[in-house]
Short mmCIF file of C-alpha atoms and ligand atoms in Angstrom, two decimals:
data_model
loop_
_atom_site.label_atom_id
_atom_site.label_comp_id
_atom_site.label_asym_id
_atom_site.label_seq_id
_atom_site.Cartn_x
_atom_site.Cartn_y
_atom_site.Cartn_z
CA MET A 13 2.40 0.09 10.97
CA THR A 14 -0.64 1.04 9.01
CA ASP A 15 -1.60 4.11 10.53
CA SER A 16 -0.77 6.46 13.54
CA LEU A 17 -2.78 8.59 15.96
CA LEU A 18 0.40 10.86 15.96
CA GLY A 19 0.81 13.78 13.72
CA ARG A 20 2.57 13.20 10.36
CA ASP A 21 5.61 15.55 11.41
CA THR A 22 6.09 13.41 14.57
CA VAL A 23 5.77 10.29 12.56
CA LEU A 24 8.58 11.30 10.28
CA SER A 25 10.84 12.29 13.00
CA HIS A 26 10.36 8.81 14.88
CA CYS A 27 9.33 6.04 12.14
CA GLY A 28 11.92 3.32 11.53
CA ARG A 29 14.35 4.38 14.40
CA HIS A 30 15.05 1.69 17.11
CA PRO A 31 18.10 3.19 19.08
CA ALA A 32 18.00 0.50 21.46
CA ALA A 33 18.86 -2.10 19.06
CA HIS A 34 21.77 0.07 17.81
CA SER A 35 23.98 0.93 21.10
CA GLY A 36 21.58 3.94 21.51
CA THR A 37 22.63 5.77 18.47
CA VAL A 38 20.06 7.95 17.15
CA ASN A 39 20.37 7.15 13.79
CA THR A 40 20.23 3.40 12.35
CA PRO A 41 23.94 2.86 11.58
CA VAL A 42 25.11 1.77 7.87
CA TYR A 43 25.09 -1.94 7.99
CA ARG A 44 27.25 -2.97 4.99
CA ALA A 45 26.63 -6.72 4.80
CA SER A 46 26.46 -9.78 2.34
CA THR A 47 26.88 -12.61 4.55
CA ILE A 48 24.92 -12.98 7.64
CA LEU A 49 26.41 -15.49 9.98
CA PHE A 50 24.15 -17.83 12.07
CA PRO A 51 25.73 -19.35 15.37
CA THR A 52 24.19 -22.85 15.42
CA LEU A 53 22.99 -25.27 12.81
CA ALA A 54 19.70 -25.04 14.26
CA ALA A 55 19.74 -21.18 13.53
CA LEU A 56 20.82 -21.77 9.97
CA ASP A 57 18.16 -24.20 9.52
CA ALA A 58 15.50 -21.80 10.71
CA LYS A 59 16.80 -19.01 8.53
CA GLU A 60 13.95 -19.29 5.99
CA GLY A 61 11.67 -17.38 8.57
CA ALA A 62 14.35 -14.88 9.57
CA ARG A 63 14.04 -11.31 8.44
CA LEU A 64 18.03 -11.08 8.35
CA ARG A 65 19.31 -13.67 6.08
CA TYR A 66 21.52 -12.45 3.33
CA GLY A 67 22.68 -8.81 2.56
CA ARG A 68 20.62 -8.93 -0.93
CA ARG A 69 17.34 -9.76 1.06
CA GLY A 70 17.90 -6.69 3.51
CA THR A 71 20.10 -5.31 6.25
CA PRO A 72 19.03 -3.51 9.26
CA SER A 73 19.60 -0.32 7.23
CA THR A 74 17.16 -1.13 4.57
CA HIS A 75 14.64 -2.69 7.06
CA ALA A 76 14.76 0.75 8.86
CA LEU A 77 13.93 2.56 5.62
CA GLU A 78 11.21 0.22 4.76
CA ASP A 79 9.59 0.56 8.14
CA ALA A 80 9.85 4.27 7.53
CA ILE A 81 8.08 4.43 4.09
CA CYS A 82 5.17 2.26 5.58
CA ALA A 83 4.76 4.94 8.17
CA LEU A 84 5.13 7.88 5.52
CA GLU A 85 2.43 6.24 3.09
CA SER A 86 0.26 4.75 5.83
CA ALA A 87 0.84 0.96 4.16
CA ASP A 88 1.18 -2.41 5.62
CA ARG A 89 4.34 -3.06 3.65
CA ALA A 90 7.16 -1.44 1.73
CA LEU A 91 10.05 -2.35 -0.19
CA ALA A 92 12.93 -0.16 -1.01
CA MET A 93 14.32 -0.11 -4.74
CA PRO A 94 17.37 1.10 -6.70
CA SER A 95 15.52 3.79 -8.55
CA GLY A 96 12.03 4.96 -9.02
CA VAL A 97 11.99 3.09 -12.50
CA SER A 98 12.71 -0.03 -10.68
CA ALA A 99 9.67 0.32 -8.35
CA ILE A 100 7.65 1.09 -11.49
CA SER A 101 8.95 -1.91 -13.51
CA VAL A 102 8.28 -4.36 -10.27
CA VAL A 103 4.74 -3.42 -10.09
CA LEU A 104 4.27 -3.68 -13.86
CA MET A 105 5.94 -7.06 -14.10
CA THR A 106 4.21 -8.47 -10.95
CA TYR A 107 0.68 -8.02 -13.05
CA ALA A 108 2.06 -8.92 -16.46
CA GLU A 109 1.18 -12.03 -18.09
CA PRO A 110 0.23 -13.18 -21.76
CA GLY A 111 -3.00 -11.79 -22.38
CA ALA A 112 -3.31 -9.35 -19.69
CA HIS A 113 -4.56 -5.85 -20.13
CA PHE A 114 -3.44 -2.70 -18.39
CA LEU A 115 -4.97 0.75 -18.10
CA VAL A 116 -2.30 3.27 -17.74
CA VAL A 117 -3.08 7.13 -17.47
CA ASP A 118 -1.99 9.29 -20.37
CA SER A 119 -0.13 11.84 -18.25
CA SER A 120 2.07 9.29 -16.83
CA TYR A 121 5.95 9.50 -16.51
CA GLY A 122 7.68 8.80 -19.85
CA PRO A 123 9.50 5.71 -18.82
CA THR A 124 6.43 4.12 -17.44
CA ARG A 125 5.13 4.30 -20.95
CA LYS A 126 8.17 3.08 -22.39
CA PHE A 127 7.97 -0.23 -20.30
CA CYS A 128 4.66 -0.75 -21.33
CA ASN A 129 4.94 -0.19 -24.90
CA GLN A 130 8.60 -1.84 -25.44
CA LEU A 131 8.71 -4.72 -22.75
CA LEU A 132 5.36 -5.59 -21.83
CA GLN A 133 4.01 -5.64 -25.33
CA LYS A 134 6.70 -8.41 -25.78
CA PHE A 135 5.02 -10.54 -23.16
CA GLY A 136 1.78 -10.23 -24.58
CA VAL A 137 0.54 -7.52 -22.24
CA GLU A 138 -1.84 -4.88 -23.78
CA THR A 139 -1.92 -1.13 -22.53
CA THR A 140 -4.69 0.91 -23.00
CA TYR A 141 -4.04 4.66 -22.01
CA TYR A 142 -6.99 6.70 -20.44
CA ASP A 143 -7.30 10.37 -20.25
CA PRO A 144 -6.30 11.68 -16.91
CA THR A 145 -9.73 13.42 -16.36
CA LYS A 146 -11.57 10.15 -16.21
CA GLY A 147 -12.91 9.16 -12.91
CA ALA A 148 -15.57 6.44 -12.53
CA GLU A 149 -16.07 6.30 -16.09
CA ILE A 150 -13.05 4.39 -16.43
CA GLU A 151 -15.30 1.61 -15.86
CA ALA A 152 -15.93 1.38 -19.58
CA LEU A 153 -12.52 0.31 -20.27
CA ILE A 154 -12.17 -2.33 -18.04
CA ARG A 155 -12.23 -5.91 -19.56
CA PRO A 156 -12.35 -9.30 -18.00
CA GLU A 157 -8.64 -9.56 -18.68
CA THR A 158 -7.71 -6.00 -17.03
CA LYS A 159 -5.36 -6.88 -14.21
CA LEU A 160 -3.87 -3.34 -13.21
CA ILE A 161 -4.93 0.38 -13.36
CA TRP A 162 -2.09 2.62 -13.06
CA MET A 163 -2.34 6.21 -11.98
CA GLU A 164 0.08 9.17 -11.49
CA SER A 165 -1.59 12.34 -9.84
CA PRO A 166 -0.95 14.95 -10.64
CA GLY A 167 0.74 14.13 -13.80
CA SER A 168 4.40 15.35 -13.32
CA GLN A 169 4.50 17.09 -16.81
CA THR A 170 1.11 18.57 -17.10
CA PHE A 171 -0.10 18.30 -13.56
CA GLU A 172 -3.78 16.94 -14.24
CA VAL A 173 -5.45 15.56 -10.92
CA GLN A 174 -7.00 12.37 -10.86
CA ASP A 175 -10.08 11.15 -8.92
CA VAL A 176 -8.32 8.44 -7.12
CA ALA A 177 -11.21 7.52 -4.76
CA ALA A 178 -13.74 7.05 -7.84
CA ILE A 179 -11.06 5.00 -9.92
CA THR A 180 -10.36 2.85 -6.95
CA ALA A 181 -13.83 2.20 -6.14
CA VAL A 182 -14.47 1.10 -9.59
CA ALA A 183 -11.54 -1.08 -9.77
CA ARG A 184 -12.58 -2.90 -6.57
CA ARG A 185 -15.70 -3.80 -7.93
CA HIS A 186 -14.04 -5.67 -10.77
CA GLY A 187 -11.52 -7.15 -8.59
CA VAL A 188 -8.60 -4.96 -10.58
CA THR A 189 -5.41 -3.77 -8.82
CA THR A 190 -4.66 -0.18 -8.50
CA ALA A 191 -1.17 1.49 -8.53
CA ILE A 192 -0.05 5.03 -8.45
CA ASP A 193 3.20 6.97 -8.97
CA ASN A 194 2.93 9.05 -5.98
CA THR A 195 6.44 10.93 -6.18
CA TRP A 196 4.79 14.53 -6.66
CA SER A 197 3.40 14.41 -3.15
CA GLY A 198 6.30 12.82 -1.48
CA GLY A 199 3.90 10.91 0.59
CA TYR A 200 3.85 13.83 2.53
CA PHE A 201 0.72 15.55 1.16
CA PHE A 202 -1.18 12.47 -0.10
CA GLN A 203 -1.46 8.98 1.20
CA PRO A 204 -3.21 7.16 -1.67
CA LEU A 205 -3.56 3.86 0.26
CA LYS A 206 -6.08 5.73 2.32
CA LEU A 207 -8.04 6.31 -0.72
CA GLY A 208 -8.20 2.44 -1.49
CA VAL A 209 -4.94 2.20 -3.80
CA ASP A 210 -3.26 -1.13 -3.51
CA ILE A 211 0.04 0.13 -4.24
CA SER A 212 1.81 3.47 -4.13
CA ILE A 213 5.68 4.01 -5.65
CA GLN A 214 7.71 6.97 -5.36
CA ALA A 215 10.85 8.06 -6.72
CA GLY A 216 12.60 8.40 -3.48
CA THR A 217 15.29 10.06 -5.73
CA LYS A 218 12.99 13.35 -5.39
CA TYR A 219 11.62 14.44 -2.08
CA ILE A 220 12.59 11.64 0.12
CA SER A 221 16.17 12.34 -0.56
CA GLY A 222 15.66 15.98 -0.80
CA HIS A 223 19.37 16.76 -1.79
CA SER A 224 19.76 15.59 -5.39
CA ASP A 225 22.31 13.17 -4.39
CA LEU A 226 20.71 9.82 -4.29
CA MET A 227 18.98 7.30 -6.66
CA LEU A 228 16.02 5.37 -4.77
CA GLY A 229 12.83 3.99 -5.35
CA THR A 230 10.01 3.00 -2.85
CA LEU A 231 7.17 0.88 -2.98
CA ALA A 232 4.34 0.83 -0.24
CA CYS A 233 1.34 -1.54 -0.51
CA THR A 234 -1.35 -3.53 1.21
CA GLU A 235 -0.58 -6.82 3.11
CA ALA A 236 -2.48 -8.48 0.36
CA SER A 237 -0.42 -7.32 -2.55
CA TYR A 238 3.07 -7.70 -0.74
CA GLU A 239 3.99 -11.30 -1.34
CA ALA A 240 3.61 -11.08 -5.21
CA LEU A 241 5.49 -7.86 -5.34
CA ARG A 242 8.17 -9.22 -3.30
CA GLU A 243 8.56 -12.21 -5.29
CA THR A 244 9.34 -10.11 -8.46
CA TYR A 245 11.62 -7.85 -6.60
CA LEU A 246 13.48 -10.90 -5.24
CA ARG A 247 13.47 -12.55 -8.54
CA PHE A 248 15.33 -9.59 -10.23
CA GLY A 249 17.67 -9.33 -7.51
CA LEU A 250 16.87 -5.59 -6.61
CA CYS A 251 18.39 -4.29 -3.53
CA VAL A 252 19.47 -0.83 -2.04
CA GLY A 253 22.91 -0.30 -0.54
CA ALA A 254 23.22 0.72 3.05
CA ASP A 255 24.36 3.88 2.41
CA ASP A 256 21.55 4.89 0.18
CA ALA A 257 19.31 3.60 2.86
CA PHE A 258 20.81 5.91 5.32
CA LEU A 259 20.88 8.99 3.25
CA ALA A 260 17.14 8.30 2.29
CA LEU A 261 16.38 8.15 6.17
CA ARG A 262 18.50 11.24 6.88
CA GLY A 263 16.29 12.95 4.18
CA LEU A 264 12.89 11.94 5.48
CA ARG A 265 13.82 13.35 8.97
CA THR A 266 13.46 16.87 7.41
CA MET A 267 10.97 16.20 4.91
CA ALA A 268 8.07 17.88 6.79
CA VAL A 269 9.78 21.34 7.07
CA ARG A 270 10.94 20.96 3.49
CA MET A 271 7.64 20.26 2.11
CA GLN A 272 6.01 22.99 3.80
CA GLN A 273 8.54 25.57 2.25
CA HIS A 274 8.01 23.95 -1.16
CA ASN A 275 4.30 24.38 -0.67
CA ALA A 276 4.43 27.88 0.39
CA SER A 277 7.21 28.87 -2.13
CA GLY A 278 5.63 27.31 -5.15
CA LEU A 279 2.08 28.98 -4.16
CA GLU A 280 3.80 32.36 -3.87
CA ILE A 281 5.57 31.97 -7.19
CA GLY A 282 2.71 30.18 -8.90
CA HIS A 283 0.31 33.17 -7.95
CA TRP A 284 2.81 35.85 -9.12
CA LEU A 285 3.60 34.12 -12.53
CA LYS A 286 -0.14 34.01 -13.37
CA ASP A 287 0.23 37.98 -13.44
CA GLN A 288 3.28 38.04 -15.72
CA PRO A 289 2.40 39.01 -19.25
CA GLU A 290 4.54 36.49 -21.02
CA VAL A 291 2.66 33.78 -19.03
CA LEU A 292 -0.30 32.25 -20.97
CA GLN A 293 -1.06 29.53 -18.33
CA VAL A 294 0.00 28.22 -14.90
CA MET A 295 -0.79 24.51 -14.34
CA HIS A 296 -0.46 24.43 -10.46
CA PRO A 297 -3.32 22.51 -8.87
CA GLY A 298 -2.86 24.06 -5.51
CA LEU A 299 -3.87 27.47 -6.96
CA PRO A 300 -7.74 27.94 -6.28
CA SER A 301 -7.83 29.18 -10.33
CA ASP A 302 -6.54 25.85 -11.47
CA PRO A 303 -9.08 23.64 -12.95
CA TYR A 304 -8.15 20.69 -10.91
CA HIS A 305 -8.12 22.72 -7.61
CA ALA A 306 -11.70 21.10 -6.39
CA LEU A 307 -10.50 17.73 -6.70
CA PHE A 308 -6.92 18.45 -5.60
CA ALA A 309 -8.21 20.06 -2.30
CA LYS A 310 -10.44 16.95 -1.62
CA GLN A 311 -7.24 14.67 -1.51
CA PHE A 312 -4.27 16.66 -0.91
CA SER A 313 -3.07 18.53 2.28
CA GLY A 314 -0.45 20.68 0.31
CA SER A 315 1.36 20.81 -2.68
CA SER A 316 4.86 20.40 -3.49
CA GLY A 317 7.40 22.44 -5.43
CA LEU A 318 6.91 20.95 -8.89
CA PHE A 319 4.34 22.77 -11.49
CA GLY A 320 4.07 23.99 -14.97
CA PHE A 321 3.64 27.22 -16.87
CA VAL A 322 3.11 28.13 -20.51
CA ILE A 323 5.07 31.10 -22.16
CA ALA A 324 4.14 32.47 -25.45
CA GLU A 325 7.68 32.37 -26.85
CA THR A 326 8.57 29.08 -28.67
CA ASP A 327 11.70 30.31 -30.32
CA ARG A 328 14.79 28.27 -29.30
CA THR A 329 17.33 30.92 -29.67
CA ASN A 330 15.08 33.19 -27.75
CA LEU A 331 14.34 30.61 -25.22
CA ALA A 332 18.03 30.10 -24.88
CA LYS A 333 18.34 33.93 -23.87
CA MET A 334 16.19 33.43 -21.03
CA PHE A 335 17.31 30.03 -19.67
CA ASP A 336 21.30 30.45 -20.30
CA GLY A 337 21.04 33.49 -18.21
CA PHE A 338 19.86 31.85 -14.93
CA THR A 339 22.13 31.37 -12.24
CA LEU A 340 19.81 30.20 -9.48
CA PHE A 341 17.65 27.91 -11.42
CA GLY A 342 19.59 24.84 -12.64
CA MET A 343 18.56 22.93 -16.01
CA GLY A 344 18.42 19.13 -15.47
CA SER A 345 16.53 16.10 -15.01
CA SER A 346 15.02 15.22 -11.64
CA TRP A 347 13.65 17.35 -9.17
CA GLY A 348 12.65 17.16 -5.28
CA GLY A 349 15.96 18.54 -4.04
CA TYR A 350 16.53 21.85 -1.98
CA GLU A 351 17.40 23.84 -5.16
CA SER A 352 15.35 25.11 -7.94
CA LEU A 353 15.14 24.07 -11.43
CA MET A 354 13.62 25.08 -14.89
CA THR A 355 13.50 23.31 -18.08
CA PRO A 356 11.48 23.64 -21.25
CA SER A 357 9.34 20.59 -21.65
CA ASN A 358 7.36 19.06 -24.60
CA PRO A 359 4.67 16.98 -22.90
CA ALA A 360 2.87 16.41 -26.36
CA VAL A 361 4.97 13.47 -27.24
CA TYR A 362 4.14 11.31 -24.26
CA ARG A 363 0.23 11.26 -25.33
CA SER A 364 -2.19 9.17 -27.04
CA ALA A 365 -5.53 9.29 -25.43
CA SER A 366 -5.32 13.03 -24.93
CA THR A 367 -3.82 16.20 -26.33
CA TRP A 368 -1.48 18.84 -25.07
CA ASN A 369 -1.56 21.72 -27.17
CA PRO A 370 -1.53 24.95 -24.84
CA GLY A 371 -0.46 27.28 -27.60
CA GLY A 372 3.07 28.03 -26.48
CA GLN A 373 6.28 26.69 -24.79
CA THR A 374 5.61 24.55 -21.74
CA VAL A 375 7.93 25.01 -18.93
CA ARG A 376 8.38 22.98 -15.90
CA ILE A 377 9.61 24.51 -12.46
CA HIS A 378 10.81 23.22 -9.53
CA VAL A 379 10.59 25.85 -6.68
CA GLY A 380 13.39 24.72 -4.14
CA LEU A 381 14.24 26.25 -0.81
CA GLU A 382 15.62 29.50 -1.75
CA ASP A 383 13.91 32.88 -1.11
CA PRO A 384 11.08 33.13 -3.40
CA LYS A 385 11.76 36.67 -3.92
CA ASP A 386 15.12 35.96 -5.34
CA LEU A 387 13.63 33.36 -7.52
CA MET A 388 11.08 35.79 -8.88
CA ASN A 389 13.49 38.35 -9.53
CA GLU A 390 15.68 36.03 -11.51
CA ILE A 391 12.36 34.79 -13.55
CA ARG A 392 11.49 38.11 -14.20
CA ALA A 393 14.91 39.21 -15.32
CA GLY A 394 14.78 35.92 -17.74
CA PHE A 395 11.47 37.39 -19.10
CA ASP A 396 12.96 40.59 -19.86
CA ARG A 397 15.56 38.77 -21.92
CA LEU A 398 13.00 37.30 -24.19
CA GLN A 399 13.08 40.02 -26.91
CA PRO A 400 10.09 40.24 -28.70
CA ALA A 401 10.75 39.87 -32.48
CA ILE A 402 10.43 43.43 -34.09
CA ALA A 403 7.73 43.13 -36.87
C1 PLP B 525 11.63 10.91 -11.59
C2 PLP B 525 10.65 10.26 -11.83
C3 PLP B 525 10.45 8.70 -11.66
C4 PLP B 525 11.89 7.78 -11.65
O1 PLP B 525 12.55 7.79 -10.60
P1 PLP B 525 14.37 7.51 -10.84
O2 PLP B 525 14.66 7.40 -9.41
O3 PLP B 525 14.85 8.55 -11.55
O4 PLP B 525 14.17 6.23 -11.46
C5 PLP B 525 9.32 8.10 -11.41
N1 PLP B 525 8.20 9.10 -11.63
C6 PLP B 525 8.38 10.28 -11.46
C7 PLP B 525 6.91 11.12 -11.68
C8 PLP B 525 9.30 11.04 -11.64
O5 PLP B 525 9.51 12.27 -11.61
#
């Protein structure tokens, strides 16, 4: 399934579901399997071509999830992975070879950089990090040995929006494969393959799961890039358990309403934060005041609940007074669940081709599905606990 004439919310209710194949049950059951039996020697001999061969190579549960991911991302093919990081690693390894050159956006997720700097360097792959504001100008960085351009838009710490169509146009002219980390939009607000991207990965851990109880990665791609990616996936022996595939599909069924609420509440709180005296800057590309808004509006149909802001206070003891007193906002890694999170972040340490120096403490907020009024009351009370030092 590449695209559908149906609305996205309809697609999300029906994709990857085949009740007639499963005794009429609405949801694909949990198929726990390692061995798959073949009834005859002829069938066993023909198993090379069979979709069901062995548990590691997929079960009806994981196939249903992969079919659904294809529909979500408007892709030809998909693979389910044990984590977002495994999806990133499979893409990077597939295009790695001695002497290869990768272009990776400077605002990308920390472990993506680590994979390039630590592992790929050992295999003789050179990585150049590029400024996230580069669109067609990325052409100047492409070399004959450039094999892959990696994007992440918006950057999940600093929220710069990339000009994806401009980058894929240049990449195609030079025969360079493009990949993007699409976790922020959940694939609900943005389908990068429609803008010419070859591979879109997500931490399904975040919005596809939606409930902070699942580790999952997804990879969606064109037919042309699929076989090579699948080879890497198979060689590493990556596979997703049937229970996890079931939970991911269950999360996907409510994704449309969840994302619409994350969008509305995130925008409301982002607007409100801009007017708070403690806030120096809000990084939310969905806000018309954001420097990336025009580029964002051209590509995305809405915003998820993750964005950033900067507060003047940097003293750790004082920040603790604010953060330790929260009862609705949790502190911890990840996001994309139904619950709100807030953590101080330090994006500057993940940069080499651009700078991040906003003149205060960067904070990352995930706006969950709570009543936004309660969240704003809690943030306001937190700001009030930041006692300005008496001169
Ligand atoms: C969380 C995250 C990942 C990694 O996903 P895991 O499932 O935790 O491995 C990748 N990219 C982004 C942008 C993320 O936020």
